PDB file of C-alpha atoms in Angstrom:
ATOM      1  CA  PHE A   1      30.678 132.186 137.092  1.00 68.00           C
ATOM      2  CA  LEU A   2      31.157 135.089 139.498  1.00 74.00           C
ATOM      3  CA  GLU A   3      30.694 132.889 142.554  1.00 79.00           C
ATOM      4  CA  ASP A   4      33.348 130.486 141.272  1.00 78.00           C
ATOM      5  CA  TYR A   5      35.643 133.415 140.524  1.00 78.00           C
ATOM      6  CA  LYS A   6      35.254 134.776 144.063  1.00 78.00           C
ATOM      7  CA  LYS A   7      35.985 131.362 145.586  1.00 78.00           C
ATOM      8  CA  ILE A   8      39.099 130.807 143.495  1.00 76.00           C
ATOM      9  CA  LYS A   9      40.310 134.360 144.041  1.00 75.00           C
ATOM     10  CA  HIS A  10      39.909 133.949 147.794  1.00 73.00           C
ATOM     11  CA  LYS A  11      41.745 130.611 147.765  1.00 72.00           C
ATOM     12  CA  ILE A  12      44.757 131.927 145.842  1.00 70.00           C
ATOM     13  CA  SER A  13      44.826 135.517 147.072  1.00 68.00           C
ATOM     14  CA  HIS A  14      47.606 134.722 149.551  1.00 61.00           C
ATOM     15  CA  CYS A  15      49.729 133.542 146.605  1.00 60.00           C
ATOM     16  CA  MET A  16      49.329 136.771 144.691  1.00 58.00           C
ATOM     17  CA  LYS A  17      52.117 139.322 144.760  1.00 55.00           C
ATOM     18  CA  ASN A  18      51.610 142.587 146.565  1.00 55.00           C
ATOM     19  CA  GLY A  19      53.891 145.525 147.232  1.00 55.00           C
ATOM     20  CA  ASN A  20      55.715 143.593 149.979  1.00 57.00           C
ATOM     21  CA  GLY A  21      56.741 140.712 147.767  1.00 53.00           C
ATOM     22  CA  SER A  22      55.239 137.318 147.175  1.00 54.00           C
ATOM     23  CA  LYS A  23      53.430 135.546 150.010  1.00 55.00           C
ATOM     24  CA  CYS A  24      53.508 132.170 148.327  1.00 55.00           C
ATOM     25  CA  THR A  25      53.127 129.057 150.388  1.00 57.00           C
ATOM     26  CA  ASN A  26      54.309 125.601 149.457  1.00 61.00           C
ATOM     27  CA  ASP A  27      50.866 124.717 148.133  1.00 65.00           C
ATOM     28  CA  CYS A  28      50.759 127.412 145.403  1.00 66.00           C
ATOM     29  CA  PRO A  29      51.730 125.180 142.458  1.00 67.00           C
ATOM     30  CA  ASN A  30      48.781 122.917 143.248  1.00 71.00           C
ATOM     31  CA  LYS A  31      46.437 125.884 143.469  1.00 69.00           C
ATOM     32  CA  CYS A  32      47.691 127.238 140.159  1.00 75.00           C
ATOM     33  CA  LYS A  33      46.948 123.877 138.560  1.00 78.00           C
ATOM     34  CA  CYS A  34      43.497 124.072 140.088  1.00 79.00           C
ATOM     35  CA  VAL A  35      43.011 127.527 138.582  1.00 80.00           C
ATOM     36  CA  GLU A  36      44.150 126.264 135.179  1.00 84.00           C
ATOM     37  CA  LYS A  37      41.572 123.470 135.343  1.00 86.00           C
ATOM     38  CA  TRP A  38      38.892 125.940 136.423  1.00 85.00           C
ATOM     39  CA  VAL A  39      39.734 128.334 133.577  1.00 87.00           C
ATOM     40  CA  GLU A  40      39.613 125.489 131.048  1.00 89.00           C
ATOM     41  CA  LYS A  41      36.256 124.332 132.414  1.00 91.00           C
ATOM     42  CA  LYS A  42      34.850 127.877 132.158  1.00 89.00           C
ATOM     43  CA  ARG A  43      36.249 128.189 128.638  1.00 90.00           C
ATOM     44  CA  GLU A  44      34.319 125.050 127.636  1.00 92.00           C
ATOM     45  CA  GLU A  45      31.147 126.256 129.369  1.00 91.00           C
ATOM     46  CA  TRP A  46      31.318 129.647 127.675  1.00 90.00           C
ATOM     47  CA  TYR A  47      31.892 127.994 124.299  1.00 90.00           C
ATOM     48  CA  ILE A  48      28.605 126.128 124.763  1.00 90.00           C
ATOM     49  CA  VAL A  49      26.809 129.294 125.903  1.00 88.00           C
ATOM     50  CA  LYS A  50      28.224 131.284 122.975  1.00 86.00           C
ATOM     51  CA  LYS A  51      27.289 128.558 120.493  1.00 84.00           C
ATOM     52  CA  ARG A  52      23.729 128.420 121.817  1.00 82.00           C
ATOM     53  CA  PHE A  53      23.389 132.217 121.865  1.00 79.00           C
ATOM     54  CA  ASN A  54      24.709 132.635 118.320  1.00 75.00           C
ATOM     55  CA  GLY A  55      22.566 129.710 117.180  1.00 74.00           C
ATOM     56  CA  GLN A  56      19.504 131.873 117.742  1.00 71.00           C
ATOM     57  CA  TYR A  57      20.543 134.000 114.800  1.00 65.00           C
ATOM     58  CA  THR A  58      20.580 131.397 112.060  1.00 65.00           C
ATOM     59  CA  LYS A  59      18.795 131.734 108.722  1.00 64.00           C
ATOM     60  CA  GLU A  60      15.972 129.425 109.853  1.00 66.00           C
ATOM     61  CA  ASN A  61      15.324 131.544 112.932  1.00 63.00           C
ATOM     62  CA  ASP A  62      15.517 134.772 110.904  1.00 64.00           C
ATOM     63  CA  ASP A  63      12.687 133.514 108.700  1.00 65.00           C
ATOM     64  CA  ALA A  64      10.575 132.658 111.746  1.00 65.00           C
ATOM     65  CA  ILE A  65      11.231 136.060 113.321  1.00 64.00           C
ATOM     66  CA  SER A  66      10.383 137.812 110.056  1.00 66.00           C
ATOM     67  CA  SER A  67       7.149 135.856 109.815  1.00 72.00           C
ATOM     68  CA  ASN A  68       6.227 136.722 113.411  1.00 72.00           C
ATOM     69  CA  LEU A  69       6.977 140.397 112.791  1.00 71.00           C
ATOM     70  CA  ASN A  70       4.824 140.453 109.666  1.00 72.00           C
ATOM     71  CA  SER A  71       1.997 138.750 111.567  1.00 75.00           C
ATOM     72  CA  PHE A  72       2.264 141.386 114.276  1.00 76.00           C
ATOM     73  CA  LEU A  73       2.407 144.367 111.891  1.00 73.00           C
ATOM     74  CA  GLU A  74      -0.230 143.228 109.392  1.00 73.00           C
ATOM     75  CA  PRO A  75      -3.260 144.337 111.493  1.00 71.00           C
ATOM     76  CA  LEU A  76      -1.587 147.697 112.162  1.00 70.00           C
ATOM     77  CA  VAL A  77      -1.179 148.648 108.489  1.00 66.00           C
ATOM     78  CA  THR A  78      -4.466 150.539 108.421  1.00 64.00           C
ATOM     79  CA  GLN A  79      -3.268 152.665 111.348  1.00 65.00           C
ATOM     80  CA  ILE A  80      -0.003 153.717 109.674  1.00 64.00           C
ATOM     81  CA  ALA A  81      -0.237 157.308 108.446  1.00 57.00           C
ATOM     82  CA  ALA A  82       1.538 156.546 105.176  1.00 53.00           C
ATOM     83  CA  ALA A  83      -0.985 153.802 104.470  1.00 47.00           C
ATOM     84  CA  THR A  84      -4.075 155.892 105.175  1.00 52.00           C
ATOM     85  CA  ASP A  85      -2.875 159.132 103.542  1.00 53.00           C
ATOM     86  CA  LYS A  86      -2.224 157.709 100.082  1.00 55.00           C
ATOM     87  CA  ALA A  87      -4.778 154.945  99.748  1.00 57.00           C
ATOM     88  CA  GLU A  88      -6.296 151.961 101.419  1.00 64.00           C
ATOM     89  CA  HIS A  89      -3.692 149.276 102.028  1.00 60.00           C
ATOM     90  CA  GLU A  90      -4.707 146.104 103.748  1.00 64.00           C
ATOM     91  CA  THR A  91      -1.359 144.312 103.724  1.00 66.00           C
ATOM     92  CA  LEU A  92       2.269 145.185 104.259  1.00 65.00           C
ATOM     93  CA  GLU A  93       3.064 144.013 100.742  1.00 73.00           C
ATOM     94  CA  LYS A  94       0.588 146.477  99.185  1.00 71.00           C
ATOM     95  CA  LEU A  95       1.917 149.285 101.370  1.00 65.00           C
ATOM     96  CA  GLU A  96       5.521 148.512 100.382  1.00 69.00           C
ATOM     97  CA  LYS A  97       4.634 148.514  96.679  1.00 71.00           C
ATOM     98  CA  SER A  98       2.720 151.793  96.923  1.00 69.00           C
ATOM     99  CA  LEU A  99       5.643 153.494  98.637  1.00 66.00           C
ATOM    100  CA  GLY A 100       8.098 152.174  96.081  1.00 67.00           C
ATOM    101  CA  CYS A 101       9.997 150.137  98.636  1.00 56.00           C
ATOM    102  CA  ASN A 102      12.846 148.311  96.949  1.00 57.00           C
ATOM    103  CA  CYS A 103      13.783 146.423 100.070  1.00 58.00           C
ATOM    104  CA  PRO A 104      15.342 142.983  99.685  1.00 60.00           C
ATOM    105  CA  ASP A 105      13.173 140.086 100.768  1.00 59.00           C
ATOM    106  CA  SER A 106      15.585 138.992 103.481  1.00 49.00           C
TER     107      SER A 106
END
């Protein structure tokens, strides 16, 4: 994206206005059309990237992440101070119940 931006900016920089007035050449309208096409192409590309990125955070993926987190934390329950101070808790579910956790399942 940045490389394309630099190339386009370099190609049309002579058409941009500065303090001395416009330095447009006869070819500027064609370059502006080129920029419009480039912007539209990038808009489409970013839509795909955004859709894919946001797709990671769907309900199905949330369940998988939650399951992975529980699998990771389960062996550590016996090392949690709250679990060892009050009683022996072998699972996250037992620890949550003993602490009176009213957390929603999701």
